[in-house]
Amino acid sequence: MKKSEINKQYLNKIKLINKFNKFYFDKNKPLVSDQVYDDLKKEIIELENRYTFLKSKKSPSRVVGHRPSKSFKKSSHKVPMLSLSNAFSEEDLLNFEKKILNFISKKEDFKISYSAEPKIDGISASLTYKNGNLVRGLSRGDGKEGEDITDNLSTIKDIPKKISSEDFPEEIDIRGEVFIQNTDFEYLKDKFANPRNAASGSLRQKNPEDTQKIPLKFIAYTFGFDSGLKVKNQSDYLKKLNEWGFKINPLNKLISGVKNLIDNYNEIEKKRADLNFDIDGIVYKVNDFALQKRLGNVANAPRWAIAHKFSSNKAVSQIEDIEIQIGRTGALTPVAKIKPINIGGVQVSNATLHNEDEIIRKDIRIGDTVTVERAGDVIPHILSVDLKKRKKKNIKFIFPEKCPSCGSKTIKEYNSITKKNDAVRRCTSEGYFCEKISVEKLKHFVSKDAFNIDGFGKKIVESFWKLKLIQFPQDIFKLDYNRIANLEGWGKLSVENLKYSINEKKNISLERLIYALGIRHIGLENAKLLSKYFISFTNFKNLSKTNKYDELLNIDGIGETQINSVKNFFSVSINLKVLNELEKLLDIKKSKNNQKNGILKDKSFLVTGKLGSISRAEVKSLIEENSGTTLSSVSKKLNYLITGEKPTKKKIESAKALKIKIIDQDEFLKMLNKTS
Ligand code: IVH
C-alpha cells in the first residue's frame, strides 16, 4: 500500500474514534460498544507503531479521554489524570514486566510486587481535600482539565466531606471511581444503556438534587497531588484510604509473578457475573512508590501500571436475515443471521430468537442493529435492539403461518397442564412427510446416544435424504449400497465401512430404540424408565392396542406431559408403521432388570407420609436394589403400602378396599433383614 493510502486510512480511523468520543463524553450516548472502541484504538496505535511517519495531534495516543463539555465550569488537575495501557494476554503481561525490568536493569529473577485491583467500569473522579475538608471534585475531562462537579459528587454517601484523622495529608487529591451497582441499575434500565452511562449521566446532572436521587457509589484507588502523604506503597495507601473512611475494593490483592497475576485474573473472571458492579479487567500497579517514581510515564500512561482487560461476551451487529429452522418435533425456531462478529474470541453469525413471542416482545426486525450476547457454550442470543438505528425500511417481521419446509399449517398447541397456548409454533405434518422434520428425526436416530452409527453423520443424512435414499428410520437398514458406491466421494471401502457400522447396530437395546424414536419429552432418562417398565419391544408396541396409557403413571418419573406425548406418538399411523418395520429388521434386546432375584422380586411398593429415619429416595433405591418396583398410585398391582407420619387418607382407604398390605417403616426394613 502507498504511504498516502495508509495515511488516509489512519486519519479516517482517528476521525471515527473522535466521533465516538464526542458521543460518549458529551452526549452520554455511546455509538459503539467498549469492545469496538478498544479495538479501534488498538488498530490506530498498532498503525502508529508500524509506520512511524503517521502522526496526528488528535490520536488517542496523545489525547487522554476527551475534552470536557462546555456545560460545567472547568478546572485544572494539579497532577494530570493519566490513562492506562491495556493488556489482553499473558504475553502482553510478560512484555509489560520485561519492559520494567529492562528499564531498571534487573534480571528476570527480580521480584516485583503488584497491587492487583479489579477495574470497575465507571467514571473516574478526583476529590481535593484541604485540611481534611472536601473542597473540590473534578471529573477526569481530558486528563489535564476536568469539569467541576463538586456539588454533584458531594451528594454521594461514600464520599467523606470531612476527615479528621491525624495522619490525613494537609492537601491531597483522592481519586477513584464513581459507579452504580447492578441491582440499582435495574430501576434505571429504561433511561440508560448500561450502568456506566447511568453513573456518568447522573454525575453530570445540572441539578445536584437530581444526582442525589441516584444511588451512586465511590471506590477510592489512587491519588493526584499530595502534600504530607506518608505511605511508601500502594497496598499501604489502600489501607489508609479505608482508615480515612473511603470504600476500597474488597477484591484488591498484593501479588508477585505474572503466573500468579493470571491465576488471580481467572479467579476473578469466574466471579465476575456474581459481582454487584461491572468490572472490565484488573489493574496491576507496581506496589512500591519509589519504584513507580523511577519508572515514570510513557506518553499519557504510567510505565508502572497496566489494565488486564476481560474479553467481552457482548457485541453489536446487524441482523441480515431471519431464518426459520424446523426441529425434529416440528418446532419452528427463528434464527437471526447476523453480520459475522467476534465475541470473546469466537466468530458469531447466528443468534437464536427462541420463538415468535420473543420476536414480538423485543420487536426484532431484519436490518436492525442489535446487541448479541454469547455466554458459555449456549447459543448466542439477542439482548436488545438499538431503536435509534432502526431504518424505515426495517418492517415488522411476520412469522410464517405455514411450515416453510412442507407448507403444512402451523399451530401453537394448547397445553392442558399449563392451560396456556405454547410459545412455540409447530408444523402439523405427520413427521416424516416434512423434509426438515424427517431429516432432523433421522439425524437424531443415528446420533450418539441413539443408534450411534459410526460414519453416519448429519451431512450424510442430508445428502441421502436429497437422493431419496432415506425418509424413514427403517430405510437406513435397507440402503441400496450399489447406488451409494456409484455416488461421488464414495469408494468401495467407505461403502463397506458404512454397511458394517449399520449392521453392527441392528442389535439394539430397547432403551436406545425408544430414545432414537425422538418422541417429544422422552429423553434418555425417560426412555430408560419406559424400557424398564415394558421390558420387551412387543409390550411397548402393544400400547397402541391396549391403550393403557394411564398405567404409565405408575412409573416414577413419568408424568402427564410424557404420557400425552407417548399417546400422540402412537396415534400417528406412520409411527406404527415405522415400529413394525423396525421390528422386522432389528434384533431388539429385552430390557434387563439389574438384580432380578433380589428379596423383593415381584413385589411393588408405594410410600405415603413422612418416614422416620430414612428418606423416600433411599426407600426407593433400597426397593430397586432388591429387585422390587415402586409405583406412584394405589392400584390392584400394588403389594405393599408403606405408611409414615401424616399419610394420605385416601391412599390408605383405597389400599384397604383393595386388601393391600399396609406396613410401616420398621416392617419394611424387616423385610430386608434390616432394622432402623
Ligand atoms: S489507576 C495511572 N486504579 O481505569 C493510574 N484506575 O484507563 C490510572 N480504573 O481512568 C488510574 N479501577 O477510570 C486505577 N483500581 C484502579 C481503577 C482504575 C478503574 C479506571 C479509571 C481510569 C481508567 C484507566
XYZ file of C-alpha atoms and ligand atoms in Angstrom:
700
model
C 0.000 0.000 0.000
C 1.161 3.558 -0.781
C 2.181 5.905 2.035
C -0.630 8.302 1.170
C -3.163 5.476 1.238
C -2.019 4.345 4.684
C -2.167 7.903 5.966
C -5.692 8.321 4.623
C -6.879 5.176 6.389
C -5.138 6.253 9.578
C -6.750 9.706 9.576
C -10.159 8.190 8.885
C -9.798 5.947 11.910
C -8.837 8.930 14.054
C -11.822 10.865 12.798
C -14.054 7.960 13.708
C -12.657 7.492 17.204
C -13.077 11.186 17.909
C -16.677 10.961 16.781
C -17.161 8.046 19.200
C -15.530 10.137 21.953
C -17.848 13.042 21.301
C -20.970 10.935 21.598
C -19.640 9.107 24.613
C -18.394 12.043 26.673
C -20.531 14.971 25.571
C -23.823 13.322 24.768
C -23.748 10.278 27.039
C -24.866 8.219 24.077
C -22.188 5.725 23.096
C -22.289 4.852 19.419
C -20.417 1.572 19.809
C -19.593 -0.987 22.491
C -16.437 -0.653 24.610
C -15.020 -3.612 22.720
C -15.400 -1.951 19.311
C -13.937 1.246 20.754
C -10.959 -0.564 22.290
C -10.335 -2.472 19.068
C -10.288 0.727 17.020
C -7.931 2.383 19.489
C -5.657 -0.649 19.321
C -5.671 -0.563 15.489
C -4.636 3.104 15.484
C -1.813 2.518 17.943
C -0.622 -0.523 16.012
C -0.554 1.534 12.800
C 1.492 4.231 14.536
C 3.945 1.654 15.815
C 4.316 0.073 12.404
C 4.504 3.239 10.282
C 6.476 5.836 12.187
C 5.584 8.524 9.636
C 1.985 8.554 10.894
C 1.284 11.470 13.191
C -1.800 13.279 14.409
C -2.398 15.565 17.351
C -5.820 14.030 17.679
C -4.528 10.473 18.019
C -5.772 8.632 21.104
C -2.102 8.022 21.955
C -1.721 11.739 22.594
C -5.083 12.792 23.905
C -6.295 11.470 27.240
C -10.025 10.856 27.270
C -11.802 13.735 25.611
C -12.111 17.446 26.145
C -14.571 18.425 28.858
C -18.015 19.540 27.713
C -18.993 23.185 27.877
C -21.767 22.973 30.410
C -19.715 22.768 33.647
C -17.013 25.087 34.905
C -13.615 23.730 34.050
C -10.678 23.375 36.364
C -7.137 22.033 36.002
C -5.895 18.912 37.738
C -2.774 19.792 39.706
C -1.390 16.428 38.665
C -2.791 15.086 35.392
C -5.139 12.087 35.451
C -3.447 9.522 33.280
C -4.927 6.611 31.438
C -3.712 3.017 31.414
C -2.368 0.866 28.640
C -4.194 -2.388 28.082
C -3.048 -5.999 28.192
C -5.154 -8.774 26.708
C -2.969 -11.845 27.133
C -0.255 -13.472 29.191
C 2.197 -12.432 26.502
C 1.208 -8.777 26.935
C 1.799 -9.104 30.680
C 5.181 -10.762 30.249
C 6.100 -7.911 27.948
C 4.937 -5.349 30.479
C 7.125 -6.877 33.190
C 10.068 -7.298 30.828
C 9.991 -3.626 29.899
C 10.000 -2.677 33.574
C 12.950 -4.976 34.291
C 14.837 -3.607 31.287
C 14.133 -0.074 32.390
C 15.621 -0.637 35.824
C 18.291 -3.038 34.508
C 17.257 -6.014 36.545
C 17.289 -9.683 35.622
C 14.234 -11.888 35.268
C 14.553 -13.222 38.809
C 13.942 -9.762 40.309
C 10.629 -9.966 42.103
C 8.153 -7.155 41.635
C 5.057 -6.881 43.836
C 1.914 -5.579 42.217
C -1.286 -4.252 43.663
C -3.946 -6.103 41.649
C -7.221 -4.161 41.699
C -10.419 -5.106 39.850
C -11.089 -2.348 37.347
C -14.574 -1.006 37.979
C -16.229 0.246 34.839
C -17.500 3.617 35.989
C -16.446 7.261 35.854
C -13.254 8.459 37.500
C -13.255 11.487 39.743
C -10.646 13.473 41.644
C -11.530 14.862 45.081
C -9.384 17.602 46.567
C -9.187 17.731 50.362
C -7.573 20.647 52.174
C -7.065 20.345 55.929
C -9.455 17.440 55.947
C -12.252 19.217 54.092
C -13.576 18.277 50.689
C -13.090 21.490 48.741
C -13.438 20.432 45.127
C -14.422 17.487 42.965
C -13.464 17.201 39.305
C -14.292 14.794 36.551
C -11.394 13.472 34.526
C -12.135 15.503 31.386
C -9.163 15.372 29.069
C -6.835 14.365 31.903
C -5.433 17.862 32.283
C -8.623 19.770 32.817
C -11.865 18.376 34.237
C -15.373 19.601 34.981
C -16.118 20.979 38.392
C -18.834 18.643 39.641
C -18.219 19.253 43.365
C -21.899 19.711 44.203
C -22.925 16.523 42.471
C -20.093 14.481 43.967
C -20.988 15.836 47.421
C -24.314 14.047 47.238
C -22.569 10.640 47.194
C -22.670 8.996 50.618
C -19.409 7.078 50.110
C -17.507 10.366 49.726
C -16.449 11.759 53.125
C -16.916 15.518 53.378
C -14.612 15.941 56.364
C -11.773 13.743 57.515
C -10.196 14.368 60.902
C -7.654 11.526 61.085
C -4.310 12.748 62.419
C -2.336 11.261 59.554
C -4.594 12.589 56.775
C -2.423 14.768 54.491
C -2.735 18.522 54.615
C -3.706 18.513 50.983
C -4.449 15.581 48.701
C -6.440 14.671 45.581
C -8.145 11.359 46.319
C -9.028 9.602 43.102
C -11.381 6.770 42.419
C -14.372 5.535 40.536
C -17.987 6.659 40.695
C -20.325 3.833 39.704
C -23.752 2.382 40.111
C -24.492 -1.099 41.441
C -26.182 -3.525 39.078
C -29.148 -4.036 41.415
C -29.707 -0.264 41.491
C -29.333 -0.043 37.727
C -32.345 -2.357 37.370
C -34.581 0.636 38.148
C -32.837 2.913 35.646
C -32.758 0.451 32.777
C -35.241 2.364 30.684
C -33.271 5.584 30.853
C -29.690 4.428 30.260
C -27.964 1.857 28.079
C -25.723 0.447 30.836
C -24.617 1.093 34.449
C -21.622 3.122 33.292
C -23.810 5.503 31.316
C -26.204 5.775 34.209
C -23.329 6.796 36.503
C -21.933 9.291 34.027
C -25.351 10.724 33.195
C -26.300 11.123 36.853
C -22.997 12.746 37.781
C -23.453 15.371 35.127
C -26.986 16.413 36.014
C -27.313 20.172 36.142
C -29.181 19.972 39.394
C -27.375 18.141 42.253
C -30.766 17.141 43.649
C -31.243 15.003 40.564
C -27.879 13.364 41.198
C -28.817 12.676 44.789
C -31.797 10.618 43.682
C -29.483 8.079 42.087
C -27.624 5.674 44.378
C -24.075 6.393 43.180
C -21.139 4.675 44.889
C -17.494 5.664 45.151
C -14.422 3.446 45.471
C -11.025 5.083 46.004
C -7.803 3.708 44.479
C -5.167 6.357 43.796
C -4.183 9.969 44.376
C -3.039 13.007 42.409
C -1.307 15.952 44.049
C -0.318 15.443 47.695
C 1.357 17.306 50.466
C 2.089 15.304 53.575
C 1.200 11.765 52.451
C 3.320 9.372 54.462
C 2.917 5.966 52.865
C 5.508 4.156 50.806
C 3.487 1.798 48.697
C 0.088 1.254 47.088
C -1.148 -1.512 49.390
C -0.456 0.632 52.471
C -2.137 3.552 50.737
C -5.254 1.453 50.137
C -5.295 0.503 53.829
C -5.015 4.148 54.793
C -7.852 5.103 52.445
C -10.014 2.652 54.309
C -8.982 4.052 57.677
C -9.812 7.549 56.499
C -13.332 6.470 55.680
C -13.205 5.648 51.968
C -14.523 2.445 50.471
C -11.925 0.334 48.714
C -12.405 -2.682 46.502
C -12.690 -5.818 48.674
C -11.038 -7.882 45.930
C -7.766 -5.902 45.882
C -4.698 -8.113 46.333
C -0.916 -7.893 46.567
C 0.655 -10.313 44.066
C 4.022 -11.007 42.506
C 4.861 -13.020 39.408
C 2.955 -12.987 36.108
C 1.697 -16.547 36.664
C 0.061 -15.527 39.933
C -1.439 -12.457 38.254
C -3.039 -14.764 35.686
C -4.389 -17.119 38.374
C -5.976 -14.176 40.184
C -7.373 -12.849 36.872
C -9.002 -16.208 36.107
C -10.421 -16.474 39.591
C -11.958 -13.010 39.446
C -13.271 -13.503 35.930
C -15.200 -16.527 37.255
C -16.722 -14.385 39.997
C -17.438 -11.535 37.598
C -21.044 -12.375 36.828
C -21.912 -12.610 40.533
C -20.487 -9.208 41.470
C -22.872 -6.350 42.029
C -20.729 -3.979 39.960
C -19.356 -4.209 36.436
C -15.634 -4.757 36.125
C -13.888 -4.875 32.797
C -10.468 -6.087 33.849
C -7.819 -5.933 36.553
C -5.404 -3.052 37.085
C -1.868 -4.017 38.110
C 0.250 -1.340 39.760
C 3.879 -1.703 40.841
C 3.392 -1.592 44.592
C 6.472 0.363 45.624
C 6.013 4.135 45.196
C 9.760 4.725 44.871
C 9.894 2.250 42.011
C 6.788 3.847 40.438
C 8.548 7.201 40.525
C 11.652 5.762 38.919
C 9.654 4.183 36.127
C 7.629 7.316 35.314
C 5.268 7.628 32.369
C 5.195 6.942 28.639
C 3.024 9.421 26.704
C -0.158 9.524 28.772
C 0.093 6.224 30.665
C 2.340 5.186 33.529
C 5.066 2.629 32.851
C 4.317 1.077 36.239
C 0.689 0.114 35.682
C -1.424 -1.758 33.157
C -5.067 -2.798 32.767
C -5.549 -6.506 32.046
C -8.890 -6.476 30.218
C -11.502 -9.244 30.209
C -12.687 -10.351 26.832
C -16.183 -9.103 26.240
C -19.051 -11.511 25.714
C -21.295 -8.966 24.059
C -21.041 -7.239 20.729
C -23.088 -5.086 18.411
C -24.017 -6.382 14.977
C -26.752 -6.157 12.399
C -29.476 -8.648 11.506
C -29.148 -9.593 7.842
C -31.967 -12.107 7.773
C -34.302 -14.122 9.957
C -34.416 -17.802 9.107
C -36.926 -20.330 10.392
C -35.395 -23.629 11.436
C -37.568 -26.698 11.895
C -36.664 -29.172 14.594
C -37.413 -32.894 14.793
C -40.510 -32.238 16.889
C -41.776 -29.775 14.288
C -40.952 -26.682 16.333
C -40.337 -23.581 14.223
C -37.349 -21.754 15.708
C -36.448 -18.334 14.333
C -32.717 -17.707 13.974
C -31.152 -14.316 13.279
C -28.427 -14.343 10.668
C -26.154 -11.546 11.778
C -23.152 -9.810 10.209
C -20.300 -12.036 11.437
C -18.713 -10.594 14.541
C -16.086 -11.677 17.026
C -17.427 -12.135 20.534
C -14.829 -13.066 23.123
C -12.646 -14.720 20.507
C -15.419 -16.649 18.746
C -16.841 -15.716 15.351
C -20.614 -15.471 15.645
C -23.006 -15.312 12.693
C -26.195 -16.850 14.131
C -28.239 -15.872 17.158
C -31.335 -17.689 18.337
C -34.543 -15.700 18.621
C -36.192 -18.504 20.658
C -39.751 -18.221 19.335
C -42.406 -16.000 17.794
C -43.325 -14.356 21.121
C -39.722 -13.319 21.718
C -39.626 -11.562 18.324
C -42.851 -9.737 19.126
C -41.782 -8.826 22.669
C -38.454 -7.373 21.586
C -39.824 -6.208 18.210
C -36.815 -7.632 16.397
C -36.655 -6.826 12.667
C -34.420 -7.632 9.715
C -31.921 -4.773 9.283
C -31.926 -3.863 12.994
C -28.749 -3.076 14.899
C -28.660 -5.374 17.899
C -26.532 -6.333 20.885
C -25.654 -10.018 20.810
C -24.527 -11.950 23.861
C -22.629 -15.215 23.986
C -22.392 -16.792 27.418
C -20.501 -20.033 27.860
C -21.441 -22.733 25.404
C -25.053 -21.715 24.916
C -26.236 -20.468 21.528
C -25.751 -16.688 21.247
C -28.913 -14.628 21.629
C -30.113 -11.084 21.032
C -30.064 -8.922 24.144
C -31.555 -5.729 22.768
C -32.393 -3.724 19.680
C -30.937 -0.247 19.153
C -34.135 1.545 18.167
C -32.278 4.760 17.357
C -30.611 2.994 14.447
C -33.801 1.489 13.069
C -34.417 2.426 9.447
C -37.867 2.986 7.967
C -37.402 0.025 5.667
C -36.959 -2.332 8.637
C -40.521 -3.569 8.703
C -42.085 -5.800 11.344
C -41.211 -9.459 10.955
C -44.181 -11.614 10.077
C -43.872 -15.116 11.445
C -44.898 -17.721 8.832
C -48.278 -19.361 9.364
C -47.287 -22.236 7.096
C -44.324 -24.550 7.536
C -41.540 -23.186 5.301
C -40.414 -26.738 4.586
C -43.619 -28.609 3.673
C -46.317 -25.939 3.558
C -48.459 -27.554 6.266
C -50.410 -25.423 8.668
C -48.514 -24.406 11.815
C -50.147 -24.097 15.218
C -49.401 -23.137 18.773
C -50.628 -26.118 20.728
C -52.822 -25.760 23.764
C -51.079 -27.136 26.818
C -53.679 -28.821 29.032
C -51.333 -28.757 32.014
C -50.363 -25.076 31.969
C -53.761 -24.170 30.454
C -52.000 -21.881 28.004
C -51.008 -21.923 24.378
C -47.358 -22.874 23.831
C -44.979 -20.093 22.859
C -43.609 -22.382 20.171
C -45.292 -22.749 16.804
C -45.208 -26.224 15.260
C -45.627 -27.794 11.848
C -48.706 -30.042 11.895
C -47.449 -32.571 9.329
C -47.037 -36.154 10.457
C -43.288 -36.019 10.901
C -41.587 -37.943 8.150
C -43.546 -36.203 5.373
C -41.999 -32.814 6.082
C -38.455 -32.774 4.738
C -36.913 -30.732 7.534
C -38.611 -32.716 10.303
C -37.714 -36.019 8.689
C -34.063 -35.022 8.270
C -33.875 -33.884 11.907
C -35.570 -37.068 13.122
C -33.123 -39.201 11.172
C -30.150 -37.206 12.479
C -31.423 -37.922 15.964
C -31.994 -41.597 15.138
C -28.335 -42.165 14.186
C -26.892 -39.851 16.886
C -24.509 -40.863 19.654
C -26.995 -41.708 22.402
C -29.410 -43.355 19.983
C -28.203 -45.834 17.324
C -24.730 -44.306 17.332
C -23.962 -45.353 13.770
C -20.311 -44.687 13.013
C -19.712 -42.524 9.970
C -23.413 -41.722 9.553
C -23.184 -38.014 10.336
C -25.533 -35.106 9.805
C -24.168 -34.332 6.333
C -24.786 -37.904 5.168
C -28.365 -37.817 6.469
C -28.951 -34.616 4.497
C -27.401 -35.891 1.294
C -29.094 -39.339 1.463
C -32.418 -37.617 2.043
C -31.945 -35.408 -1.012
C -31.096 -38.507 -3.056
C -34.275 -40.142 -1.755
C -32.232 -42.950 -0.226
C -33.810 -42.434 3.174
C -37.028 -40.972 4.500
C -37.968 -43.282 7.385
C -35.701 -44.878 10.033
C -36.170 -48.360 8.528
C -34.668 -47.121 5.231
C -31.296 -46.923 6.982
C -31.285 -50.718 7.283
C -32.368 -51.271 3.685
C -29.899 -48.978 1.949
C -29.124 -49.533 -1.707
C -25.360 -49.912 -1.310
C -24.791 -50.370 -5.033
C -26.247 -46.962 -5.682
C -24.147 -45.419 -2.913
C -20.972 -46.972 -4.358
C -21.611 -45.010 -7.548
C -22.020 -41.709 -5.788
C -19.286 -39.125 -5.949
C -16.970 -39.301 -2.953
C -17.861 -42.905 -2.098
C -15.356 -45.683 -2.707
C -15.749 -49.402 -2.229
C -14.068 -49.294 1.142
C -16.175 -46.471 2.545
C -19.363 -48.253 1.443
C -18.159 -51.434 3.152
C -17.406 -49.487 6.315
C -20.844 -47.900 6.313
C -22.518 -51.248 5.733
C -20.527 -52.745 8.594
C -21.383 -49.958 11.071
C -25.075 -50.122 10.196
C -25.284 -53.905 10.504
C -23.405 -53.778 13.768
C -26.129 -51.585 15.255
C -29.027 -53.823 14.262
C -28.615 -55.348 17.667
C -30.038 -52.661 19.908
C -31.324 -52.215 23.454
C -34.967 -51.294 23.947
C -33.946 -48.171 25.793
C -31.803 -46.846 22.939
C -34.518 -47.672 20.437
C -37.196 -45.793 22.391
C -34.862 -42.812 22.715
C -33.998 -42.971 18.985
C -37.672 -42.607 18.036
C -37.405 -38.993 19.156
C -40.755 -38.875 20.949
C -41.227 -35.409 22.409
C -40.359 -35.225 26.124
C -38.798 -38.693 26.017
C -35.121 -38.090 26.521
C -32.504 -40.578 27.672
C -33.728 -40.806 31.244
C -37.376 -41.316 30.334
C -36.509 -43.825 27.621
C -34.686 -45.813 30.279
C -37.731 -45.716 32.579
C -40.087 -46.774 29.788
C -37.861 -49.636 28.682
C -37.598 -50.942 32.257
C -41.358 -50.845 32.520
C -42.141 -52.508 29.200
C -39.207 -54.948 29.237
C -39.883 -56.059 25.638
C -40.417 -54.211 22.385
C -43.675 -56.114 21.844
C -45.086 -54.809 25.134
C -44.104 -51.294 24.145
C -45.615 -51.548 20.669
C -48.818 -53.084 22.010
C -49.539 -49.915 23.918
C -51.289 -48.718 20.762
C -53.708 -51.643 21.109
C -54.101 -51.885 24.874
C -54.448 -48.110 25.244
C -53.326 -48.455 28.860
C -51.673 -45.068 28.936
C -52.837 -44.215 32.436
C -50.874 -47.102 33.839
C -47.709 -45.340 32.810
C -48.392 -43.019 35.731
C -47.108 -45.862 37.903
C -43.644 -45.251 36.578
C -41.885 -42.941 38.957
C -40.571 -40.031 36.902
C -43.138 -40.255 34.109
C -45.858 -37.620 34.274
C -48.826 -36.410 32.318
C -46.706 -34.422 29.855
C -44.714 -37.500 28.848
C -47.791 -39.709 28.720
C -49.648 -37.276 26.449
C -46.662 -37.241 24.202
C -46.405 -41.051 24.019
C -50.138 -41.169 23.314
C -49.697 -38.672 20.486
C -46.875 -40.720 19.084
C -48.985 -43.878 18.915
C -51.922 -42.028 17.425
C -49.953 -41.277 14.239
C -50.231 -44.179 11.823
C -46.846 -43.679 10.198
C -45.183 -44.145 13.586
C -46.860 -47.550 13.951
C -45.659 -48.486 10.508
C -42.112 -47.465 11.418
C -42.291 -49.616 14.577
C -43.498 -52.654 12.623
C -40.780 -52.271 10.011
C -38.061 -51.799 12.613
C -39.241 -54.903 14.446
C -38.660 -56.929 11.295
C -35.193 -55.524 10.656
C -33.707 -55.267 14.117
C -32.757 -57.526 16.950
C -34.151 -55.641 19.929
C -32.771 -56.769 23.262
C -35.152 -57.075 26.161
C -34.581 -54.654 28.981
C -32.896 -56.415 31.841
C -33.701 -55.762 35.413
C -30.409 -55.471 37.168
C -30.860 -57.791 40.135
C -33.681 -59.961 39.045
C -33.638 -62.259 42.004
C -33.490 -59.916 44.946
C -35.534 -60.324 48.128
C -38.281 -58.022 46.857
C -38.648 -59.721 43.478
C -42.211 -59.340 42.073
C -43.173 -57.044 44.926
C -44.364 -53.497 44.430
C -44.402 -50.647 46.927
C -45.820 -47.210 47.444
C -44.859 -44.786 50.233
C -47.277 -42.350 51.836
C -46.440 -39.865 54.600
C -43.102 -38.887 56.104
C -40.851 -41.748 57.168
C -38.739 -41.590 60.326
C -35.087 -42.341 59.758
C -34.885 -42.852 56.015
C -35.760 -40.620 53.098
C -38.161 -41.542 50.316
C -35.277 -41.526 47.832
C -33.438 -44.049 49.985
C -36.517 -46.280 50.267
C -36.868 -46.170 46.510
C -33.281 -47.159 45.901
C -33.485 -49.924 48.557
C -36.537 -51.343 46.783
C -34.874 -51.204 43.381
C -31.598 -52.651 44.652
C -33.559 -55.652 45.864
C -35.462 -56.140 42.586
C -38.733 -54.627 43.797
C -40.650 -51.887 41.983
C -42.114 -48.604 43.169
C -45.498 -47.421 41.980
C -46.908 -43.932 42.177
C -50.553 -44.714 42.879
C -52.661 -47.324 44.603
C -53.921 -49.969 42.193
C -54.524 -53.693 42.065
C -50.875 -54.059 41.048
C -49.666 -52.711 44.365
C -48.494 -55.218 47.029
C -47.403 -53.015 49.917
C -48.319 -49.538 51.085
C -45.602 -48.180 53.383
C -47.010 -45.549 55.720
C -45.259 -42.862 57.734
C -46.371 -39.759 59.575
C -49.404 -37.925 58.153
C -50.192 -40.395 55.374
C -52.700 -39.564 52.631
C -56.006 -40.849 53.970
C -57.337 -41.615 50.540
C -54.399 -43.889 49.763
C -54.944 -45.861 52.968
C -58.659 -46.177 52.262
C -58.133 -47.412 48.703
C -55.412 -49.800 49.878
C -57.783 -51.218 52.491
C -60.528 -51.572 49.893
C -58.183 -53.498 47.601
C -56.892 -55.577 50.530
C -53.350 -54.367 50.047
C -50.897 -54.947 52.906
C -50.241 -51.770 54.873
C -46.872 -51.681 56.643
C -44.707 -49.136 58.448
C -41.043 -48.336 58.055
C -39.855 -50.958 60.547
C -41.833 -53.727 58.910
C -40.420 -52.709 55.566
C -36.856 -52.784 56.891
C -37.518 -56.177 58.473
C -38.396 -57.492 55.005
C -34.847 -56.588 54.066
C -33.463 -58.057 57.262
C -32.586 -54.583 58.442
C -33.555 -52.556 61.470
C -33.849 -48.804 61.701
S -5.413 3.921 38.474
C -2.279 5.983 36.366
N -6.882 2.089 39.535
O -9.336 2.927 34.681
C -3.347 5.330 37.116
N -7.720 3.189 37.604
O -7.809 3.643 31.994
C -4.651 5.491 36.473
N -9.949 2.451 36.903
O -9.476 6.374 34.338
C -5.782 5.141 37.283
N -10.225 0.988 38.524
O -11.412 5.228 35.476
C -6.784 2.978 38.541
N -8.079 0.463 40.642
C -7.988 1.343 39.640
C -9.023 1.532 38.682
C -8.833 2.460 37.657
C -10.776 1.554 37.460
C -10.247 3.252 35.687
C -10.172 4.720 35.883
C -9.139 5.193 34.923
C -9.072 4.074 33.939
C -7.715 3.951 33.322
